[in-house]
PDB file of C-alpha atoms in Angstrom:
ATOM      1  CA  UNK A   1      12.581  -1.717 -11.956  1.00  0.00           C
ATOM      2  CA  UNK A   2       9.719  -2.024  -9.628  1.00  0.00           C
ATOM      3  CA  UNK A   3      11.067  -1.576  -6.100  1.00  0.00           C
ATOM      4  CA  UNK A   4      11.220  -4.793  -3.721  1.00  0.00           C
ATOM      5  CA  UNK A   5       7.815  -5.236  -1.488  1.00  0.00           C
ATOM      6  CA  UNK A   6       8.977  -3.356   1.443  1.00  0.00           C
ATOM      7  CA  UNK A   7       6.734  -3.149   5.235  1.00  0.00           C
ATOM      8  CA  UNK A   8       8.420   0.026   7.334  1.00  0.00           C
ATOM      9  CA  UNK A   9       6.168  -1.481   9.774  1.00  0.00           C
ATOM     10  CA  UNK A  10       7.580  -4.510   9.814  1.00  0.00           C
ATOM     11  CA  UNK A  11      11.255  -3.426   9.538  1.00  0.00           C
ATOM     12  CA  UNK A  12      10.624  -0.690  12.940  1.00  0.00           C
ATOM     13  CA  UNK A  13       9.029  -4.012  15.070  1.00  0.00           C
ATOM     14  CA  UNK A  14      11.535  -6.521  14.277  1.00  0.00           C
ATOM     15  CA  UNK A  15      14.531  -3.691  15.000  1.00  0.00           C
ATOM     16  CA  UNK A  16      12.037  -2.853  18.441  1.00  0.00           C
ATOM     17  CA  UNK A  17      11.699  -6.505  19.185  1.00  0.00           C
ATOM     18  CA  UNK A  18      15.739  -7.058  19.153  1.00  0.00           C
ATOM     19  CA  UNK A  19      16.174  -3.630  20.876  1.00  0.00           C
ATOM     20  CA  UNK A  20      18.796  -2.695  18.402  1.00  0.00           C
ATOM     21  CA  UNK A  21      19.077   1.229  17.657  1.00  0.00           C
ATOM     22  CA  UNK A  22      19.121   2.199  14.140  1.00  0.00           C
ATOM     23  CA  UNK A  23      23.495   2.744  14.613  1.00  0.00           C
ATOM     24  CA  UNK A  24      23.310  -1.137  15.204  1.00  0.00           C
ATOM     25  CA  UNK A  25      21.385  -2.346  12.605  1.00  0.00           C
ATOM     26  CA  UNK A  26      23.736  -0.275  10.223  1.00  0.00           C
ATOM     27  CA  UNK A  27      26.476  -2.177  11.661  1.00  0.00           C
ATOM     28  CA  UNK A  28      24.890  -5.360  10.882  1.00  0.00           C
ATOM     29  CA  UNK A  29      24.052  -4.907   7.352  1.00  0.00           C
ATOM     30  CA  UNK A  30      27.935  -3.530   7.190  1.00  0.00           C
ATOM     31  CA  UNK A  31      29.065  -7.524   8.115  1.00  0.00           C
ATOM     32  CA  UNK A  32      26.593  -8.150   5.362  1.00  0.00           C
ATOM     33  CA  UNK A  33      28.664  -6.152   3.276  1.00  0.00           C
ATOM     34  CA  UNK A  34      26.091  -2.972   2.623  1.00  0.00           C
ATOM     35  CA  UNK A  35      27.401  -0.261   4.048  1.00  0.00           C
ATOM     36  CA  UNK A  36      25.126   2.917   5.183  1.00  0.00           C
ATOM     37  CA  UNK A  37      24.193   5.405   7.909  1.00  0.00           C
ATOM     38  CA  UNK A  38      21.264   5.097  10.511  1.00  0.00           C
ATOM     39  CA  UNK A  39      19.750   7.430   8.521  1.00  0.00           C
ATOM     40  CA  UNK A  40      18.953   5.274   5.958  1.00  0.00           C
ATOM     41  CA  UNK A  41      16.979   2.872   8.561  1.00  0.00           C
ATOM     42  CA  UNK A  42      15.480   5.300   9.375  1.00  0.00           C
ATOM     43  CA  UNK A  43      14.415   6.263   5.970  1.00  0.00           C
ATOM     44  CA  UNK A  44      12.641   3.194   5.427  1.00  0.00           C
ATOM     45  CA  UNK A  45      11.206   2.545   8.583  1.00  0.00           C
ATOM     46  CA  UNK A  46       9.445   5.710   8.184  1.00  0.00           C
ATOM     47  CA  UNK A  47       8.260   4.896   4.578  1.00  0.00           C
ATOM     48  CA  UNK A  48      10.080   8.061   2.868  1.00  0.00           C
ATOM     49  CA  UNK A  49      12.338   5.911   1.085  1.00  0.00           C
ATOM     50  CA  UNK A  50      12.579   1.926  -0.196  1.00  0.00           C
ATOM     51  CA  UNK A  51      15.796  -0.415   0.268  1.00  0.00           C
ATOM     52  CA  UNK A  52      17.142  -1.407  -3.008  1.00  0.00           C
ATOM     53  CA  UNK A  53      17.163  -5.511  -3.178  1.00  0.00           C
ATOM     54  CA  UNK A  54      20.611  -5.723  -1.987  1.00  0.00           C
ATOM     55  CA  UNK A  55      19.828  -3.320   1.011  1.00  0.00           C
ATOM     56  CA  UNK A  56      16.659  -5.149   1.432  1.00  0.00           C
ATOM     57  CA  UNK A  57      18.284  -8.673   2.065  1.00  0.00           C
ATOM     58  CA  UNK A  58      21.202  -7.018   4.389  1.00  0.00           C
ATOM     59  CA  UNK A  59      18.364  -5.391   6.186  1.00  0.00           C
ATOM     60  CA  UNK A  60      16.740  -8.957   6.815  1.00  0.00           C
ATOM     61  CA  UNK A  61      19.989 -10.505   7.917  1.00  0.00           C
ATOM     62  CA  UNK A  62      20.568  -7.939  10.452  1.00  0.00           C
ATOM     63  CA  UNK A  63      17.592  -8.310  11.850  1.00  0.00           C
ATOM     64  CA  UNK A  64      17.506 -12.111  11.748  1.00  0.00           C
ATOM     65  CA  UNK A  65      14.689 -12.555   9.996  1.00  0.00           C
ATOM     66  CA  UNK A  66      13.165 -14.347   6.708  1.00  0.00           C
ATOM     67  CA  UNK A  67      13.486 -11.628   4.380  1.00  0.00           C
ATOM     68  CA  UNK A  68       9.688 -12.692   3.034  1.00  0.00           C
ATOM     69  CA  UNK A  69       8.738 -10.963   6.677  1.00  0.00           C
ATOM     70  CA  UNK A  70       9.920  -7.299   5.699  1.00  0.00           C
ATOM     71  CA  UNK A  71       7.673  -7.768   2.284  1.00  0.00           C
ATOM     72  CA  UNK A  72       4.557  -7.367   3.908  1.00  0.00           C
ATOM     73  CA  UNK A  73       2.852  -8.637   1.205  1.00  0.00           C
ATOM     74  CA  UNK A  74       3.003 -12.487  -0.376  1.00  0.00           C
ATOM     75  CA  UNK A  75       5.370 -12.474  -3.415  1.00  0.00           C
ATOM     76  CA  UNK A  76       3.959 -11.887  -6.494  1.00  0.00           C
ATOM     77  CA  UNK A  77       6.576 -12.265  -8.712  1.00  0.00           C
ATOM     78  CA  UNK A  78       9.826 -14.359  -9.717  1.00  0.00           C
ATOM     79  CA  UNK A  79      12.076 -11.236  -8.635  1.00  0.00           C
ATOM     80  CA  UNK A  80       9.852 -11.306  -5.636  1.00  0.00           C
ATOM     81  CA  UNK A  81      10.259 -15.089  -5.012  1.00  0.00           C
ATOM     82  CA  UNK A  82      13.771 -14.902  -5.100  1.00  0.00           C
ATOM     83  CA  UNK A  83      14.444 -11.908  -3.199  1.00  0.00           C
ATOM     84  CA  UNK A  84      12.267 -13.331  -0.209  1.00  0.00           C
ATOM     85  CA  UNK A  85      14.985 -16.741  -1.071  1.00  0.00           C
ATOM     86  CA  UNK A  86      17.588 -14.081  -0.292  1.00  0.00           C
ATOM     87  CA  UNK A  87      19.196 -15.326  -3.728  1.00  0.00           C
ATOM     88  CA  UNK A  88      20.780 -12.739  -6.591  1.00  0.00           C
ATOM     89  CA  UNK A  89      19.662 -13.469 -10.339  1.00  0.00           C
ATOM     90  CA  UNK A  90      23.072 -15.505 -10.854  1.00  0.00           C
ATOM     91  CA  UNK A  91      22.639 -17.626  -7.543  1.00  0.00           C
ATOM     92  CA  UNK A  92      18.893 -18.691  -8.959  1.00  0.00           C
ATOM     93  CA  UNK A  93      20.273 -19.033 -12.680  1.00  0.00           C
ATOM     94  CA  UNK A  94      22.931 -21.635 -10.814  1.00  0.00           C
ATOM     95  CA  UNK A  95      20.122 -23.318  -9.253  1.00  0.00           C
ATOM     96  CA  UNK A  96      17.713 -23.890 -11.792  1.00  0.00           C
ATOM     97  CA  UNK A  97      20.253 -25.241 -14.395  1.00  0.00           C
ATOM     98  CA  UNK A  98      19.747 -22.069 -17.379  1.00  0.00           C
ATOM     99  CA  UNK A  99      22.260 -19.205 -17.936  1.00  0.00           C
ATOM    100  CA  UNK A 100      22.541 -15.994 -16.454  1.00  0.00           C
ATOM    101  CA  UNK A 101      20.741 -13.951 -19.097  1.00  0.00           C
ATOM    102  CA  UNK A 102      18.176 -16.755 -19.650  1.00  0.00           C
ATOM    103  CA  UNK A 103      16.722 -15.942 -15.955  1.00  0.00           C
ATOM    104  CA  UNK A 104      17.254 -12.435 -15.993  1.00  0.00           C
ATOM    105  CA  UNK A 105      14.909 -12.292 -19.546  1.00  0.00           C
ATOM    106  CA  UNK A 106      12.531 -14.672 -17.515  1.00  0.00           C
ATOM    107  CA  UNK A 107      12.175 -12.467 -14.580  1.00  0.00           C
ATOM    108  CA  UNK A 108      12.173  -8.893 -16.707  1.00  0.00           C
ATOM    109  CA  UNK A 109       9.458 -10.262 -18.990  1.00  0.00           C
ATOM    110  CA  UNK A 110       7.411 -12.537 -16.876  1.00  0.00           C
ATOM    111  CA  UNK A 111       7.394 -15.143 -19.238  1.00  0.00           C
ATOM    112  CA  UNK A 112       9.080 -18.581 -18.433  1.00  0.00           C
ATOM    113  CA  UNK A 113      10.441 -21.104 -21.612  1.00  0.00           C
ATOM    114  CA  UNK A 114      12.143 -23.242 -19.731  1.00  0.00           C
ATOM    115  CA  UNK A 115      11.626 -27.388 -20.255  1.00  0.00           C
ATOM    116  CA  UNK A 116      10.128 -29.306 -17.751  1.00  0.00           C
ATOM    117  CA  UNK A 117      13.396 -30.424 -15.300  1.00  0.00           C
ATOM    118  CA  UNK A 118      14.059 -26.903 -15.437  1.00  0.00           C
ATOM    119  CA  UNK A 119      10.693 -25.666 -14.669  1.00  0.00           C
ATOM    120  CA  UNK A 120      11.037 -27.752 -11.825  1.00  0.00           C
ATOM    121  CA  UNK A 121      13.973 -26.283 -10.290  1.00  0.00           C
ATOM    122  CA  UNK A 122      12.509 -23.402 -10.864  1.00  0.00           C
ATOM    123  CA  UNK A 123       9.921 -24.923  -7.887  1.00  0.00           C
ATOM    124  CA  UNK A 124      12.172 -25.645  -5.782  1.00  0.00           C
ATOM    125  CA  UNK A 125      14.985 -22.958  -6.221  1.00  0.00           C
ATOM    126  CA  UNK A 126      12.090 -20.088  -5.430  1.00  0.00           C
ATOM    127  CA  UNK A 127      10.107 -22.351  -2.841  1.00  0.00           C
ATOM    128  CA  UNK A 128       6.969 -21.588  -5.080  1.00  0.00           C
ATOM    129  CA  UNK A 129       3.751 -23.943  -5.052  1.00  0.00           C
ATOM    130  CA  UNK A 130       2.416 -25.047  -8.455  1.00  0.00           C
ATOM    131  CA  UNK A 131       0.030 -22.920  -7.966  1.00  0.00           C
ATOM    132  CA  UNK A 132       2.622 -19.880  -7.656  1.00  0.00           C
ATOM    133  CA  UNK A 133       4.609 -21.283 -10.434  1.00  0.00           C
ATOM    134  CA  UNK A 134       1.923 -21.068 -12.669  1.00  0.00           C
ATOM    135  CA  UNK A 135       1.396 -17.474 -11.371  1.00  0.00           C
ATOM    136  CA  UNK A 136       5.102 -16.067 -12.034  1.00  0.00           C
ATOM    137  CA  UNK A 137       5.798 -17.898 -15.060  1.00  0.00           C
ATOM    138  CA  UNK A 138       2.758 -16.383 -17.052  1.00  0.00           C
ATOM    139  CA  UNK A 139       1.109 -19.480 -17.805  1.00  0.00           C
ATOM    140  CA  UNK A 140      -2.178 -20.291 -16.647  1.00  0.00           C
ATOM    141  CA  UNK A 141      -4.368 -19.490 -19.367  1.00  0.00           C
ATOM    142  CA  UNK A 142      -1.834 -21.960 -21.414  1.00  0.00           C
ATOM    143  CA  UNK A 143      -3.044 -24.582 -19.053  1.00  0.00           C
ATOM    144  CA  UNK A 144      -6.438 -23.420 -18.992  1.00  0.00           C
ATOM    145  CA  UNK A 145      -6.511 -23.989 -22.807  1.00  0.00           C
ATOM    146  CA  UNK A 146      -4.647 -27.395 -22.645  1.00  0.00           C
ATOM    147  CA  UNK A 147      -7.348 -28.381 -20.533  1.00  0.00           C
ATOM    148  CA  UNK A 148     -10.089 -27.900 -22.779  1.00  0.00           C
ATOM    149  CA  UNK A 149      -8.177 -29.524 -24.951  1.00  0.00           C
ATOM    150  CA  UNK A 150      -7.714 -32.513 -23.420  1.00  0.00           C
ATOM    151  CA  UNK A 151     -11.735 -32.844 -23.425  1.00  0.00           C
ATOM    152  CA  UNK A 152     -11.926 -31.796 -27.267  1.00  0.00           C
ATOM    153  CA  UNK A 153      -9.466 -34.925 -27.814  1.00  0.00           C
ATOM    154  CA  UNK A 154      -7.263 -37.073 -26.461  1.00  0.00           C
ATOM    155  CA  UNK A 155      -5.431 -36.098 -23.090  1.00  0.00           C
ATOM    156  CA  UNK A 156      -2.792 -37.762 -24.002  1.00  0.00           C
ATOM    157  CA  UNK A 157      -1.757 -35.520 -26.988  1.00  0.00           C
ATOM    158  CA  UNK A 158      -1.778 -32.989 -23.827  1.00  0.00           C
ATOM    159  CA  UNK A 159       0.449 -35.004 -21.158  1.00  0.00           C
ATOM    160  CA  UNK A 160       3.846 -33.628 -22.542  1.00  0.00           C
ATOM    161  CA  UNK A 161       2.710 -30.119 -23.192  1.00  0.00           C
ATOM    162  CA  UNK A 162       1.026 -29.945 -19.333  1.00  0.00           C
ATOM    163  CA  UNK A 163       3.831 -31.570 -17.779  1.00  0.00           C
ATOM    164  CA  UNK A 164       6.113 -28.616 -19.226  1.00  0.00           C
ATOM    165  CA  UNK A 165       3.722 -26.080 -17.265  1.00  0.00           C
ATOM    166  CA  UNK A 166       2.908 -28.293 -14.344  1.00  0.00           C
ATOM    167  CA  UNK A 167       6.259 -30.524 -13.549  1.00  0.00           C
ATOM    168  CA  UNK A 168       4.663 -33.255 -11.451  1.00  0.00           C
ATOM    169  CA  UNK A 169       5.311 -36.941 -12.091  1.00  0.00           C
ATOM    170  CA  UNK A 170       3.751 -38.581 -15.286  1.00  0.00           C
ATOM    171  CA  UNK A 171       1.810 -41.317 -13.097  1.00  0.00           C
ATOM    172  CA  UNK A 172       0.284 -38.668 -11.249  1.00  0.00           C
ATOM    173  CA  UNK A 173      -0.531 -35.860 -14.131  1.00  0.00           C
ATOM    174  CA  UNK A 174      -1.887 -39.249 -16.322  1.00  0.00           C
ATOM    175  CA  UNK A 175      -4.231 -40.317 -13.059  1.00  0.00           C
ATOM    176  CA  UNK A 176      -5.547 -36.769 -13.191  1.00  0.00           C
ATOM    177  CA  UNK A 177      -5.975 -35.978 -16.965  1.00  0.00           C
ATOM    178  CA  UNK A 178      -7.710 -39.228 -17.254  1.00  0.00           C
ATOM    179  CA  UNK A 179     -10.504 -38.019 -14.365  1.00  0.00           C
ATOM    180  CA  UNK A 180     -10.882 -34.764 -16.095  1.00  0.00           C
ATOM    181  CA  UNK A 181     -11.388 -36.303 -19.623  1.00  0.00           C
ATOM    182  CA  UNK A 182     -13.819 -38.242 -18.367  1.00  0.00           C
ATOM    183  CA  UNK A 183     -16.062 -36.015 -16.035  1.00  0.00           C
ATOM    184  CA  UNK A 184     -15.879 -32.774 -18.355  1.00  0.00           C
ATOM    185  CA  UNK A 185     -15.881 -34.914 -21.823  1.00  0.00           C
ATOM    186  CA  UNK A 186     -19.305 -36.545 -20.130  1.00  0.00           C
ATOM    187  CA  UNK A 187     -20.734 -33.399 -19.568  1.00  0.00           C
ATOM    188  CA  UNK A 188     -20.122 -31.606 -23.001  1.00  0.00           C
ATOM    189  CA  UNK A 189     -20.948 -34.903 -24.448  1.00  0.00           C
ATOM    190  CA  UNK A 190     -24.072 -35.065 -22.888  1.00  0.00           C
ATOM    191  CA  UNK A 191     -27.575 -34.938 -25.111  1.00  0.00           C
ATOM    192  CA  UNK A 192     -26.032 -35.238 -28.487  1.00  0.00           C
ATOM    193  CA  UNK A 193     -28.266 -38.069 -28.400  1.00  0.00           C
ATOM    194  CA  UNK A 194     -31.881 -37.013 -31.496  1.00  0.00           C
ATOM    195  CA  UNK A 195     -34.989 -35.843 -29.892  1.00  0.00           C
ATOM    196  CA  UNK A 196     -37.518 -38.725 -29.317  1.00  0.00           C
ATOM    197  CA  UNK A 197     -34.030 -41.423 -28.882  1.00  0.00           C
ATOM    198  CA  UNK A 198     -33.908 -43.924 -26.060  1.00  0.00           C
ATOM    199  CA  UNK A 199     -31.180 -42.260 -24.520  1.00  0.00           C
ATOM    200  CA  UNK A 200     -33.401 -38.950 -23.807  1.00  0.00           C
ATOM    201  CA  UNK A 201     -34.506 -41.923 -21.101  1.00  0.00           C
ATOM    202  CA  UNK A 202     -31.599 -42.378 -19.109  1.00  0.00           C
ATOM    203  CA  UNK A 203     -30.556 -40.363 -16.282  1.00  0.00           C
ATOM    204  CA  UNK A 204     -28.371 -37.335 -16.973  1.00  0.00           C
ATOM    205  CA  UNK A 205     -25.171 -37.212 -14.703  1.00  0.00           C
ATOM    206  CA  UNK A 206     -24.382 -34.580 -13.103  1.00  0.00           C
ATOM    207  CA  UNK A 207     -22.744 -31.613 -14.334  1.00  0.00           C
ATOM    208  CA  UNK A 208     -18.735 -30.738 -13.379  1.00  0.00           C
ATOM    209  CA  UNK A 209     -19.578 -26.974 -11.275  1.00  0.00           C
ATOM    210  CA  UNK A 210     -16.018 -26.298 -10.971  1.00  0.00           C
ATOM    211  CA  UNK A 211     -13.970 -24.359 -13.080  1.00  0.00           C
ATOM    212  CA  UNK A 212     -11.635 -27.390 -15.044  1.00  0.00           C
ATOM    213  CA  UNK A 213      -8.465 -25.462 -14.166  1.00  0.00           C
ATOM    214  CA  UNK A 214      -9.504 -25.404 -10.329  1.00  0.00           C
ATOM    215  CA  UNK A 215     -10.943 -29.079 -10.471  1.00  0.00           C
ATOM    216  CA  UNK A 216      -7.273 -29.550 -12.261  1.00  0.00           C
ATOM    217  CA  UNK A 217      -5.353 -28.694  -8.948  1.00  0.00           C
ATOM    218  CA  UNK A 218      -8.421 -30.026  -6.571  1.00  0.00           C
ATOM    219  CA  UNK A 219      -7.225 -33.570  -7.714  1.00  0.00           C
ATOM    220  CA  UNK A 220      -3.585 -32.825  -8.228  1.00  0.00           C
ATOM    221  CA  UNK A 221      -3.108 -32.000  -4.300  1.00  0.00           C
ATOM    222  CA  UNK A 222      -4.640 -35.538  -3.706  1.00  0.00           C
ATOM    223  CA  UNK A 223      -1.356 -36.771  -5.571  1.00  0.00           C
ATOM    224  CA  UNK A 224       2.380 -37.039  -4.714  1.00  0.00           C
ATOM    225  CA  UNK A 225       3.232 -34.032  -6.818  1.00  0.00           C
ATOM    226  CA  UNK A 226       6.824 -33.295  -5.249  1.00  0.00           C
ATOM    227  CA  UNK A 227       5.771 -30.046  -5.631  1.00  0.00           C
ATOM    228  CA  UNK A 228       2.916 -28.334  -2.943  1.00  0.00           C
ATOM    229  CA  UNK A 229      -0.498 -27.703  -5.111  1.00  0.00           C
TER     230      UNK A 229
END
């Protein structure tokens, strides 16, 4: 397994910043119930070795911090996401509703099956934004294509399909389906009109610049999503 995101930066100036020695901050992550010698703090604060993720989220407890502080890096992943939660695999399987093995085959592979309540618990057990959800469950070009889909057809043939990916309220994914229909449809649309017609005449509108998947979230963060864009 990929180790946990580990700073030895950040773990020597939060242990500086307390003024704990090393000895100490073993003795904390002992109350946590890891127990280890200085050495070991040592270890990582010099970069020569990497906490496991038990050690990692004793380490952050000692040093009263948000374990997401010792990662130096934004979470990338669901392991990531709920390491930085401070949560074990079973703790986040509790949460989000789906057993055990479910969530470890999620987080091993990447890939996320869940329906759309659990996807959002997912959300909210990890603290993710939709954005990051769509990140860590392996999804985006599956919205990417329903997208394009919903301007081939009907975005309604889409709604219960997105809303699996993207768990926001109905109203709200409807409200924003219906704009993107309309401005993208429009624009592919646009000229099917025969050479020499009346509507070669008319003014052509102007032409959606954006990426549909990033006009997608550009009017989704203008709704009540329950969820941060």
């Amino acid at each position: 397994m990929t180790p946990v995101p580990f700073s030895p930066a950040a773990a020597r100036a939060h242990r500086a910043g307390l003024g704990l020695t090393p000895q100490q901050v073993a003795e904390g992550m002992a109350a946590h119930g890891v127990r280890l010698l200085p050495s070991h703090v040592l270890g990582w604060e010099s970069g020569e070795v990497r906490p496991s993720e038990e050690e990692f989220v004793a380490l952050a407890r000692a040093l009263w911090c948000p374990a997401v502080q010792l990662m130096g890096a934004r979470p990338a992943s669901l392991r990531d996401f709920r390491v930085a939660r401070e949560l074990s695999q079973e703790q986040a399987a509790r949460r989000i509703g789906v057993s055990d093995r479910t969530y470890e085959q999620a987080e091993s592979s990447g890939r996320w099956t869940g329906d759309e309540e659990q996807t959002y618990s997912l959300a909210q057990a990890l603290g993710l934004t939709l954005r990051d959800l769509l990140t860590v469950t392996g999804r985006r070009e599956e919205l990417d294509q329903r997208l394009r889909q919903c301007i081939d057809g009907r975005w309604q043939a889409q709604a219960r399909a997105i809303g699996r990916i993207v768990p926001v309220p109905r109203e709200a994914l409807s409200k924003v389906l219906t704009v993107i229909q309309g401005e993208y449809q429009l624009s592919s649309h646009w000229g099917a009109g025969s050479w020499g017609s009346s509507s070669l005449a008319r003014v052509e509108p102007a032409q959606p610049t954006q990426p549909i998947t990033e006009r997608f979230w550009e009017l989704l963060a203008r709704e009540d999503t329950g969820i941060p864009v």
